[in-house]
JSON list of N, CA and C in Angstrom, two decimals:
[
{"chain": "A", "resi": 1, "resn": "VAL", "atom": "N", "xyz": [0.67, -1.21, 0.11]},
{"chain": "A", "resi": 1, "resn": "VAL", "atom": "CA", "xyz": [-0.06, -0.10, 0.08]},
{"chain": "A", "resi": 1, "resn": "VAL", "atom": "C", "xyz": [0.89, 1.39, -0.03]},
{"chain": "A", "resi": 2, "resn": "ARG", "atom": "N", "xyz": [0.60, 2.20, -0.77]},
{"chain": "A", "resi": 2, "resn": "ARG", "atom": "CA", "xyz": [1.21, 3.45, -0.79]},
{"chain": "A", "resi": 2, "resn": "ARG", "atom": "C", "xyz": [0.32, 4.55, -1.27]},
{"chain": "A", "resi": 3, "resn": "GLY", "atom": "N", "xyz": [0.74, 5.73, -0.80]},
{"chain": "A", "resi": 3, "resn": "GLY", "atom": "CA", "xyz": [0.02, 6.88, -1.18]},
{"chain": "A", "resi": 3, "resn": "GLY", "atom": "C", "xyz": [0.35, 7.94, -0.24]},
{"chain": "A", "resi": 4, "resn": "GLN", "atom": "N", "xyz": [-0.62, 9.02, -0.05]},
{"chain": "A", "resi": 4, "resn": "GLN", "atom": "CA", "xyz": [-0.69, 10.17, 0.45]},
{"chain": "A", "resi": 4, "resn": "GLN", "atom": "C", "xyz": [-2.06, 10.63, 0.66]},
{"chain": "A", "resi": 5, "resn": "GLY", "atom": "N", "xyz": [-2.17, 11.05, 1.98]},
{"chain": "A", "resi": 5, "resn": "GLY", "atom": "CA", "xyz": [-3.51, 11.46, 2.45]},
{"chain": "A", "resi": 5, "resn": "GLY", "atom": "C", "xyz": [-4.38, 10.25, 2.19]},
{"chain": "A", "resi": 6, "resn": "LEU", "atom": "N", "xyz": [-5.54, 10.62, 1.66]},
{"chain": "A", "resi": 6, "resn": "LEU", "atom": "CA", "xyz": [-6.71, 9.47, 1.36]},
{"chain": "A", "resi": 6, "resn": "LEU", "atom": "C", "xyz": [-6.39, 8.94, 0.02]},
{"chain": "A", "resi": 7, "resn": "MET", "atom": "N", "xyz": [-5.61, 9.31, -0.79]},
{"chain": "A", "resi": 7, "resn": "MET", "atom": "CA", "xyz": [-5.37, 8.71, -2.06]},
{"chain": "A", "resi": 7, "resn": "MET", "atom": "C", "xyz": [-4.43, 7.48, -1.97]},
{"chain": "A", "resi": 8, "resn": "LEU", "atom": "N", "xyz": [-4.84, 6.33, -2.09]},
{"chain": "A", "resi": 8, "resn": "LEU", "atom": "CA", "xyz": [-4.03, 5.12, -1.79]},
{"chain": "A", "resi": 8, "resn": "LEU", "atom": "C", "xyz": [-3.99, 4.36, -3.18]},
{"chain": "A", "resi": 9, "resn": "GLY", "atom": "N", "xyz": [-2.76, 3.60, -3.19]},
{"chain": "A", "resi": 9, "resn": "GLY", "atom": "CA", "xyz": [-2.60, 2.61, -4.40]},
{"chain": "A", "resi": 9, "resn": "GLY", "atom": "C", "xyz": [-2.13, 1.28, -3.63]},
{"chain": "A", "resi": 10, "resn": "VAL", "atom": "N", "xyz": [-3.10, 0.33, -3.84]},
{"chain": "A", "resi": 10, "resn": "VAL", "atom": "CA", "xyz": [-3.10, -1.09, -3.25]},
{"chain": "A", "resi": 10, "resn": "VAL", "atom": "C", "xyz": [-2.52, -1.99, -4.44]},
{"chain": "A", "resi": 11, "resn": "GLU", "atom": "N", "xyz": [-1.33, -2.66, -4.13]},
{"chain": "A", "resi": 11, "resn": "GLU", "atom": "CA", "xyz": [-0.63, -3.50, -5.21]},
{"chain": "A", "resi": 11, "resn": "GLU", "atom": "C", "xyz": [-1.26, -4.69, -4.94]},
{"chain": "A", "resi": 12, "resn": "LEU", "atom": "N", "xyz": [-1.81, -5.53, -5.94]},
{"chain": "A", "resi": 12, "resn": "LEU", "atom": "CA", "xyz": [-2.43, -6.88, -5.87]},
{"chain": "A", "resi": 12, "resn": "LEU", "atom": "C", "xyz": [-1.34, -7.86, -6.47]},
{"chain": "A", "resi": 13, "resn": "LYS", "atom": "N", "xyz": [-1.44, -9.09, -6.06]},
{"chain": "A", "resi": 13, "resn": "LYS", "atom": "CA", "xyz": [-0.39, -9.88, -6.72]},
{"chain": "A", "resi": 13, "resn": "LYS", "atom": "C", "xyz": [-0.97, -10.44, -7.94]},
{"chain": "A", "resi": 14, "resn": "THR", "atom": "N", "xyz": [-2.16, -10.20, -8.30]},
{"chain": "A", "resi": 14, "resn": "THR", "atom": "CA", "xyz": [-2.94, -10.47, -9.41]},
{"chain": "A", "resi": 14, "resn": "THR", "atom": "C", "xyz": [-3.28, -9.23, -10.41]},
{"chain": "A", "resi": 15, "resn": "LEU", "atom": "N", "xyz": [-3.87, -9.26, -11.49]},
{"chain": "A", "resi": 15, "resn": "LEU", "atom": "CA", "xyz": [-4.35, -8.12, -12.20]},
{"chain": "A", "resi": 15, "resn": "LEU", "atom": "C", "xyz": [-5.49, -7.64, -11.47]},
{"chain": "A", "resi": 16, "resn": "ALA", "atom": "N", "xyz": [-5.55, -6.17, -11.60]},
{"chain": "A", "resi": 16, "resn": "ALA", "atom": "CA", "xyz": [-6.49, -5.33, -10.60]},
{"chain": "A", "resi": 16, "resn": "ALA", "atom": "C", "xyz": [-7.86, -5.30, -11.54]},
{"chain": "A", "resi": 17, "resn": "LYS", "atom": "N", "xyz": [-8.03, -5.43, -12.66]},
{"chain": "A", "resi": 17, "resn": "LYS", "atom": "CA", "xyz": [-9.20, -5.33, -13.62]},
{"chain": "A", "resi": 17, "resn": "LYS", "atom": "C", "xyz": [-10.35, -6.39, -13.07]},
{"chain": "A", "resi": 18, "resn": "PRO", "atom": "N", "xyz": [-9.92, -7.59, -12.81]},
{"chain": "A", "resi": 18, "resn": "PRO", "atom": "CA", "xyz": [-11.09, -8.44, -12.40]},
{"chain": "A", "resi": 18, "resn": "PRO", "atom": "C", "xyz": [-11.49, -7.88, -10.98]},
{"chain": "A", "resi": 19, "resn": "PHE", "atom": "N", "xyz": [-10.72, -7.42, -10.02]},
{"chain": "A", "resi": 19, "resn": "PHE", "atom": "CA", "xyz": [-11.20, -6.76, -8.80]},
{"chain": "A", "resi": 19, "resn": "PHE", "atom": "C", "xyz": [-12.15, -5.66, -8.84]},
{"chain": "A", "resi": 20, "resn": "GLN", "atom": "N", "xyz": [-11.61, -4.77, -9.87]},
{"chain": "A", "resi": 20, "resn": "GLN", "atom": "CA", "xyz": [-12.35, -3.61, -10.17]},
{"chain": "A", "resi": 20, "resn": "GLN", "atom": "C", "xyz": [-13.97, -3.96, -10.63]},
{"chain": "A", "resi": 21, "resn": "GLU", "atom": "N", "xyz": [-14.02, -5.12, -11.51]},
{"chain": "A", "resi": 21, "resn": "GLU", "atom": "CA", "xyz": [-15.22, -5.48, -11.88]},
{"chain": "A", "resi": 21, "resn": "GLU", "atom": "C", "xyz": [-16.14, -6.04, -10.84]},
{"chain": "A", "resi": 22, "resn": "HIS", "atom": "N", "xyz": [-15.49, -6.72, -9.88]},
{"chain": "A", "resi": 22, "resn": "HIS", "atom": "CA", "xyz": [-16.00, -7.36, -8.73]},
{"chain": "A", "resi": 22, "resn": "HIS", "atom": "C", "xyz": [-16.31, -6.38, -7.64]},
{"chain": "A", "resi": 23, "resn": "ALA", "atom": "N", "xyz": [-15.71, -5.31, -7.56]},
{"chain": "A", "resi": 23, "resn": "ALA", "atom": "CA", "xyz": [-16.08, -4.19, -6.72]},
{"chain": "A", "resi": 23, "resn": "ALA", "atom": "C", "xyz": [-17.27, -3.46, -7.13]},
{"chain": "A", "resi": 24, "resn": "MET", "atom": "N", "xyz": [-17.20, -3.05, -8.47]},
{"chain": "A", "resi": 24, "resn": "MET", "atom": "CA", "xyz": [-18.30, -2.50, -9.03]},
{"chain": "A", "resi": 24, "resn": "MET", "atom": "C", "xyz": [-19.65, -3.34, -9.04]},
{"chain": "A", "resi": 25, "resn": "ASP", "atom": "N", "xyz": [-19.65, -4.58, -9.09]},
{"chain": "A", "resi": 25, "resn": "ASP", "atom": "CA", "xyz": [-20.76, -5.43, -8.85]},
{"chain": "A", "resi": 25, "resn": "ASP", "atom": "C", "xyz": [-21.29, -5.20, -7.30]},
{"chain": "A", "resi": 26, "resn": "GLU", "atom": "N", "xyz": [-20.50, -5.09, -6.57]},
{"chain": "A", "resi": 26, "resn": "GLU", "atom": "CA", "xyz": [-20.75, -4.78, -5.07]},
{"chain": "A", "resi": 26, "resn": "GLU", "atom": "C", "xyz": [-21.15, -3.56, -4.90]},
{"chain": "A", "resi": 27, "resn": "GLY", "atom": "N", "xyz": [-21.01, -2.44, -5.83]},
{"chain": "A", "resi": 27, "resn": "GLY", "atom": "CA", "xyz": [-21.26, -1.13, -5.51]},
{"chain": "A", "resi": 27, "resn": "GLY", "atom": "C", "xyz": [-20.37, -0.22, -5.23]},
{"chain": "A", "resi": 28, "resn": "VAL", "atom": "N", "xyz": [-19.07, -0.56, -5.32]},
{"chain": "A", "resi": 28, "resn": "VAL", "atom": "CA", "xyz": [-17.88, 0.18, -5.00]},
{"chain": "A", "resi": 28, "resn": "VAL", "atom": "C", "xyz": [-17.17, 0.67, -6.31]},
{"chain": "A", "resi": 29, "resn": "LEU", "atom": "N", "xyz": [-16.78, 1.73, -6.18]},
{"chain": "A", "resi": 29, "resn": "LEU", "atom": "CA", "xyz": [-15.86, 2.32, -7.46]},
{"chain": "A", "resi": 29, "resn": "LEU", "atom": "C", "xyz": [-14.47, 2.50, -7.12]},
{"chain": "A", "resi": 30, "resn": "VAL", "atom": "N", "xyz": [-13.86, 1.76, -7.61]},
{"chain": "A", "resi": 30, "resn": "VAL", "atom": "CA", "xyz": [-12.24, 1.75, -7.67]},
{"chain": "A", "resi": 30, "resn": "VAL", "atom": "C", "xyz": [-11.69, 2.06, -9.14]},
{"chain": "A", "resi": 31, "resn": "ASN", "atom": "N", "xyz": [-10.47, 2.54, -9.03]},
{"chain": "A", "resi": 31, "resn": "ASN", "atom": "CA", "xyz": [-9.66, 2.65, -10.29]},
{"chain": "A", "resi": 31, "resn": "ASN", "atom": "C", "xyz": [-8.40, 1.75, -10.43]},
{"chain": "A", "resi": 32, "resn": "VAL", "atom": "N", "xyz": [-8.17, 1.32, -11.78]},
{"chain": "A", "resi": 32, "resn": "VAL", "atom": "CA", "xyz": [-7.07, 0.41, -11.88]},
{"chain": "A", "resi": 32, "resn": "VAL", "atom": "C", "xyz": [-5.98, 1.36, -12.65]},
{"chain": "A", "resi": 33, "resn": "CYS", "atom": "N", "xyz": [-4.64, 1.01, -12.12]},
{"chain": "A", "resi": 33, "resn": "CYS", "atom": "CA", "xyz": [-3.46, 1.77, -12.78]},
{"chain": "A", "resi": 33, "resn": "CYS", "atom": "C", "xyz": [-2.43, 0.70, -12.83]},
{"chain": "A", "resi": 34, "resn": "HIS", "atom": "N", "xyz": [-1.60, 0.95, -13.78]},
{"chain": "A", "resi": 34, "resn": "HIS", "atom": "CA", "xyz": [-0.40, -0.05, -13.90]},
{"chain": "A", "resi": 34, "resn": "HIS", "atom": "C", "xyz": [-0.75, -1.47, -13.69]},
{"chain": "A", "resi": 35, "resn": "GLY", "atom": "N", "xyz": [-1.85, -2.09, -14.30]},
{"chain": "A", "resi": 35, "resn": "GLY", "atom": "CA", "xyz": [-2.07, -3.67, -14.36]},
{"chain": "A", "resi": 35, "resn": "GLY", "atom": "C", "xyz": [-2.60, -4.19, -13.01]},
{"chain": "A", "resi": 36, "resn": "ASN", "atom": "N", "xyz": [-1.66, -4.07, -12.03]},
{"chain": "A", "resi": 36, "resn": "ASN", "atom": "CA", "xyz": [-1.98, -4.60, -10.70]},
{"chain": "A", "resi": 36, "resn": "ASN", "atom": "C", "xyz": [-2.29, -3.70, -9.66]},
{"chain": "A", "resi": 37, "resn": "VAL", "atom": "N", "xyz": [-2.29, -2.50, -9.79]},
{"chain": "A", "resi": 37, "resn": "VAL", "atom": "CA", "xyz": [-2.60, -1.44, -8.93]},
{"chain": "A", "resi": 37, "resn": "VAL", "atom": "C", "xyz": [-4.06, -1.06, -8.72]},
{"chain": "A", "resi": 38, "resn": "VAL", "atom": "N", "xyz": [-4.64, -1.03, -7.49]},
{"chain": "A", "resi": 38, "resn": "VAL", "atom": "CA", "xyz": [-5.95, -0.38, -7.38]},
{"chain": "A", "resi": 38, "resn": "VAL", "atom": "C", "xyz": [-5.83, 0.99, -6.73]},
{"chain": "A", "resi": 39, "resn": "ARG", "atom": "N", "xyz": [-6.28, 2.09, -7.45]},
{"chain": "A", "resi": 39, "resn": "ARG", "atom": "CA", "xyz": [-6.29, 3.15, -6.88]},
{"chain": "A", "resi": 39, "resn": "ARG", "atom": "C", "xyz": [-7.55, 3.55, -5.99]},
{"chain": "A", "resi": 40, "resn": "LEU", "atom": "N", "xyz": [-7.46, 4.04, -4.75]},
{"chain": "A", "resi": 40, "resn": "LEU", "atom": "CA", "xyz": [-8.46, 4.40, -3.88]},
{"chain": "A", "resi": 40, "resn": "LEU", "atom": "C", "xyz": [-8.52, 6.05, -3.69]},
{"chain": "A", "resi": 41, "resn": "VAL", "atom": "N", "xyz": [-9.68, 6.60, -4.06]},
{"chain": "A", "resi": 41, "resn": "VAL", "atom": "CA", "xyz": [-9.76, 8.13, -3.75]},
{"chain": "A", "resi": 41, "resn": "VAL", "atom": "C", "xyz": [-11.09, 8.25, -3.09]},
{"chain": "A", "resi": 42, "resn": "PRO", "atom": "N", "xyz": [-11.13, 7.97, -1.74]},
{"chain": "A", "resi": 42, "resn": "PRO", "atom": "CA", "xyz": [-12.47, 7.98, -1.18]},
{"chain": "A", "resi": 42, "resn": "PRO", "atom": "C", "xyz": [-12.82, 9.34, -0.90]},
{"chain": "A", "resi": 43, "resn": "PRO", "atom": "N", "xyz": [-14.26, 9.65, -0.76]},
{"chain": "A", "resi": 43, "resn": "PRO", "atom": "CA", "xyz": [-14.59, 11.12, -0.29]},
{"chain": "A", "resi": 43, "resn": "PRO", "atom": "C", "xyz": [-13.92, 11.35, 1.16]},
{"chain": "A", "resi": 44, "resn": "LEU", "atom": "N", "xyz": [-13.79, 12.75, 1.24]},
{"chain": "A", "resi": 44, "resn": "LEU", "atom": "CA", "xyz": [-13.54, 13.21, 2.57]},
{"chain": "A", "resi": 44, "resn": "LEU", "atom": "C", "xyz": [-14.25, 12.91, 3.89]},
{"chain": "A", "resi": 45, "resn": "VAL", "atom": "N", "xyz": [-15.40, 12.39, 3.56]},
{"chain": "A", "resi": 45, "resn": "VAL", "atom": "CA", "xyz": [-16.40, 12.12, 4.58]},
{"chain": "A", "resi": 45, "resn": "VAL", "atom": "C", "xyz": [-16.63, 10.51, 4.63]},
{"chain": "A", "resi": 46, "resn": "ILE", "atom": "N", "xyz": [-15.53, 9.91, 4.33]},
{"chain": "A", "resi": 46, "resn": "ILE", "atom": "CA", "xyz": [-15.63, 8.38, 4.49]},
{"chain": "A", "resi": 46, "resn": "ILE", "atom": "C", "xyz": [-15.56, 7.85, 6.06]},
{"chain": "A", "resi": 47, "resn": "GLY", "atom": "N", "xyz": [-16.49, 7.05, 6.25]},
{"chain": "A", "resi": 47, "resn": "GLY", "atom": "CA", "xyz": [-16.53, 6.46, 7.77]},
{"chain": "A", "resi": 47, "resn": "GLY", "atom": "C", "xyz": [-16.05, 5.12, 8.02]},
{"chain": "A", "resi": 48, "resn": "GLN", "atom": "N", "xyz": [-16.03, 4.62, 9.08]},
{"chain": "A", "resi": 48, "resn": "GLN", "atom": "CA", "xyz": [-15.54, 3.39, 9.38]},
{"chain": "A", "resi": 48, "resn": "GLN", "atom": "C", "xyz": [-16.27, 2.29, 8.85]},
{"chain": "A", "resi": 49, "resn": "LYS", "atom": "N", "xyz": [-17.58, 2.64, 8.73]},
{"chain": "A", "resi": 49, "resn": "LYS", "atom": "CA", "xyz": [-18.46, 1.57, 7.93]},
{"chain": "A", "resi": 49, "resn": "LYS", "atom": "C", "xyz": [-18.07, 1.35, 6.61]},
{"chain": "A", "resi": 50, "resn": "GLU", "atom": "N", "xyz": [-17.86, 2.36, 5.81]},
{"chain": "A", "resi": 50, "resn": "GLU", "atom": "CA", "xyz": [-17.48, 2.26, 4.34]},
{"chain": "A", "resi": 50, "resn": "GLU", "atom": "C", "xyz": [-16.15, 1.83, 4.12]},
{"chain": "A", "resi": 51, "resn": "ALA", "atom": "N", "xyz": [-15.09, 2.02, 5.14]},
{"chain": "A", "resi": 51, "resn": "ALA", "atom": "CA", "xyz": [-13.86, 1.51, 4.92]},
{"chain": "A", "resi": 51, "resn": "ALA", "atom": "C", "xyz": [-13.83, -0.15, 5.26]},
{"chain": "A", "resi": 52, "resn": "ASP", "atom": "N", "xyz": [-14.65, -0.55, 6.34]},
{"chain": "A", "resi": 52, "resn": "ASP", "atom": "CA", "xyz": [-14.66, -1.86, 6.52]},
{"chain": "A", "resi": 52, "resn": "ASP", "atom": "C", "xyz": [-15.36, -2.58, 5.27]},
{"chain": "A", "resi": 53, "resn": "ARG", "atom": "N", "xyz": [-16.44, -2.07, 4.82]},
{"chain": "A", "resi": 53, "resn": "ARG", "atom": "CA", "xyz": [-17.23, -2.87, 3.61]},
{"chain": "A", "resi": 53, "resn": "ARG", "atom": "C", "xyz": [-16.00, -2.87, 2.43]},
{"chain": "A", "resi": 54, "resn": "PHE", "atom": "N", "xyz": [-15.16, -2.00, 2.35]},
{"chain": "A", "resi": 54, "resn": "PHE", "atom": "CA", "xyz": [-14.23, -2.04, 1.17]},
{"chain": "A", "resi": 54, "resn": "PHE", "atom": "C", "xyz": [-13.37, -3.26, 1.52]},
{"chain": "A", "resi": 55, "resn": "LEU", "atom": "N", "xyz": [-12.96, -3.22, 2.75]},
{"chain": "A", "resi": 55, "resn": "LEU", "atom": "CA", "xyz": [-11.89, -4.22, 3.04]},
{"chain": "A", "resi": 55, "resn": "LEU", "atom": "C", "xyz": [-12.59, -5.69, 3.04]},
{"chain": "A", "resi": 56, "resn": "SER", "atom": "N", "xyz": [-13.96, -5.78, 3.40]},
{"chain": "A", "resi": 56, "resn": "SER", "atom": "CA", "xyz": [-14.49, -7.02, 3.34]},
{"chain": "A", "resi": 56, "resn": "SER", "atom": "C", "xyz": [-14.72, -7.29, 1.87]},
{"chain": "A", "resi": 57, "resn": "ILE", "atom": "N", "xyz": [-15.00, -6.64, 0.84]},
{"chain": "A", "resi": 57, "resn": "ILE", "atom": "CA", "xyz": [-14.97, -6.91, -0.56]},
{"chain": "A", "resi": 57, "resn": "ILE", "atom": "C", "xyz": [-13.63, -7.26, -1.15]},
{"chain": "A", "resi": 58, "resn": "LEU", "atom": "N", "xyz": [-12.67, -6.62, -0.53]},
{"chain": "A", "resi": 58, "resn": "LEU", "atom": "CA", "xyz": [-11.25, -6.96, -0.92]},
{"chain": "A", "resi": 58, "resn": "LEU", "atom": "C", "xyz": [-10.95, -8.36, -0.46]},
{"chain": "A", "resi": 59, "resn": "GLN", "atom": "N", "xyz": [-11.12, -8.60, 0.83]},
{"chain": "A", "resi": 59, "resn": "GLN", "atom": "CA", "xyz": [-10.53, -9.86, 1.49]},
{"chain": "A", "resi": 59, "resn": "GLN", "atom": "C", "xyz": [-11.43, -11.13, 0.85]},
{"chain": "A", "resi": 60, "resn": "GLY", "atom": "N", "xyz": [-12.68, -10.82, 0.49]},
{"chain": "A", "resi": 60, "resn": "GLY", "atom": "CA", "xyz": [-13.53, -11.77, -0.18]},
{"chain": "A", "resi": 60, "resn": "GLY", "atom": "C", "xyz": [-12.93, -12.10, -1.63]},
{"chain": "A", "resi": 61, "resn": "PHE", "atom": "N", "xyz": [-12.64, -11.02, -2.17]},
{"chain": "A", "resi": 61, "resn": "PHE", "atom": "CA", "xyz": [-12.07, -11.27, -3.72]},
{"chain": "A", "resi": 61, "resn": "PHE", "atom": "C", "xyz": [-10.76, -12.21, -3.68]},
{"chain": "A", "resi": 62, "resn": "LEU", "atom": "N", "xyz": [-9.93, -11.67, -2.73]},
{"chain": "A", "resi": 62, "resn": "LEU", "atom": "CA", "xyz": [-8.61, -12.19, -2.69]},
{"chain": "A", "resi": 62, "resn": "LEU", "atom": "C", "xyz": [-8.68, -13.75, -2.15]},
{"chain": "A", "resi": 63, "resn": "ALA", "atom": "N", "xyz": [-9.67, -14.14, -1.38]},
{"chain": "A", "resi": 63, "resn": "ALA", "atom": "CA", "xyz": [-9.86, -15.50, -1.00]},
{"chain": "A", "resi": 63, "resn": "ALA", "atom": "C", "xyz": [-10.40, -16.29, -1.91]},
{"chain": "A", "resi": 64, "resn": "GLU", "atom": "N", "xyz": [-11.18, -15.75, -3.01]},
{"chain": "A", "resi": 64, "resn": "GLU", "atom": "CA", "xyz": [-11.64, -16.46, -3.98]},
{"chain": "A", "resi": 64, "resn": "GLU", "atom": "C", "xyz": [-10.62, -16.60, -5.39]},
{"chain": "A", "resi": 65, "resn": "ASN", "atom": "N", "xyz": [-9.70, -15.65, -5.31]},
{"chain": "A", "resi": 65, "resn": "ASN", "atom": "CA", "xyz": [-8.76, -15.51, -6.10]},
{"chain": "A", "resi": 65, "resn": "ASN", "atom": "C", "xyz": [-7.21, -15.16, -5.65]},
{"chain": "A", "resi": 66, "resn": "PRO", "atom": "N", "xyz": [-6.73, -16.43, -5.15]},
{"chain": "A", "resi": 66, "resn": "PRO", "atom": "CA", "xyz": [-5.40, -16.22, -4.60]},
{"chain": "A", "resi": 66, "resn": "PRO", "atom": "C", "xyz": [-4.23, -16.11, -5.44]}
]
């Protein structure tokens, strides 16, 4: 994970495009850059509930796609 402030890049061990599609299906918008990097730019009003939801979606995807 790298970034500054709330703008973060999460490097995955797999291509990020399938995760982007999975996240969209779950109602979460993420951006893909450099093939395996997911870029997160959450709103300034993000709360713990929304952050936990994103982490749950990411963990579920990674469990299904090791």
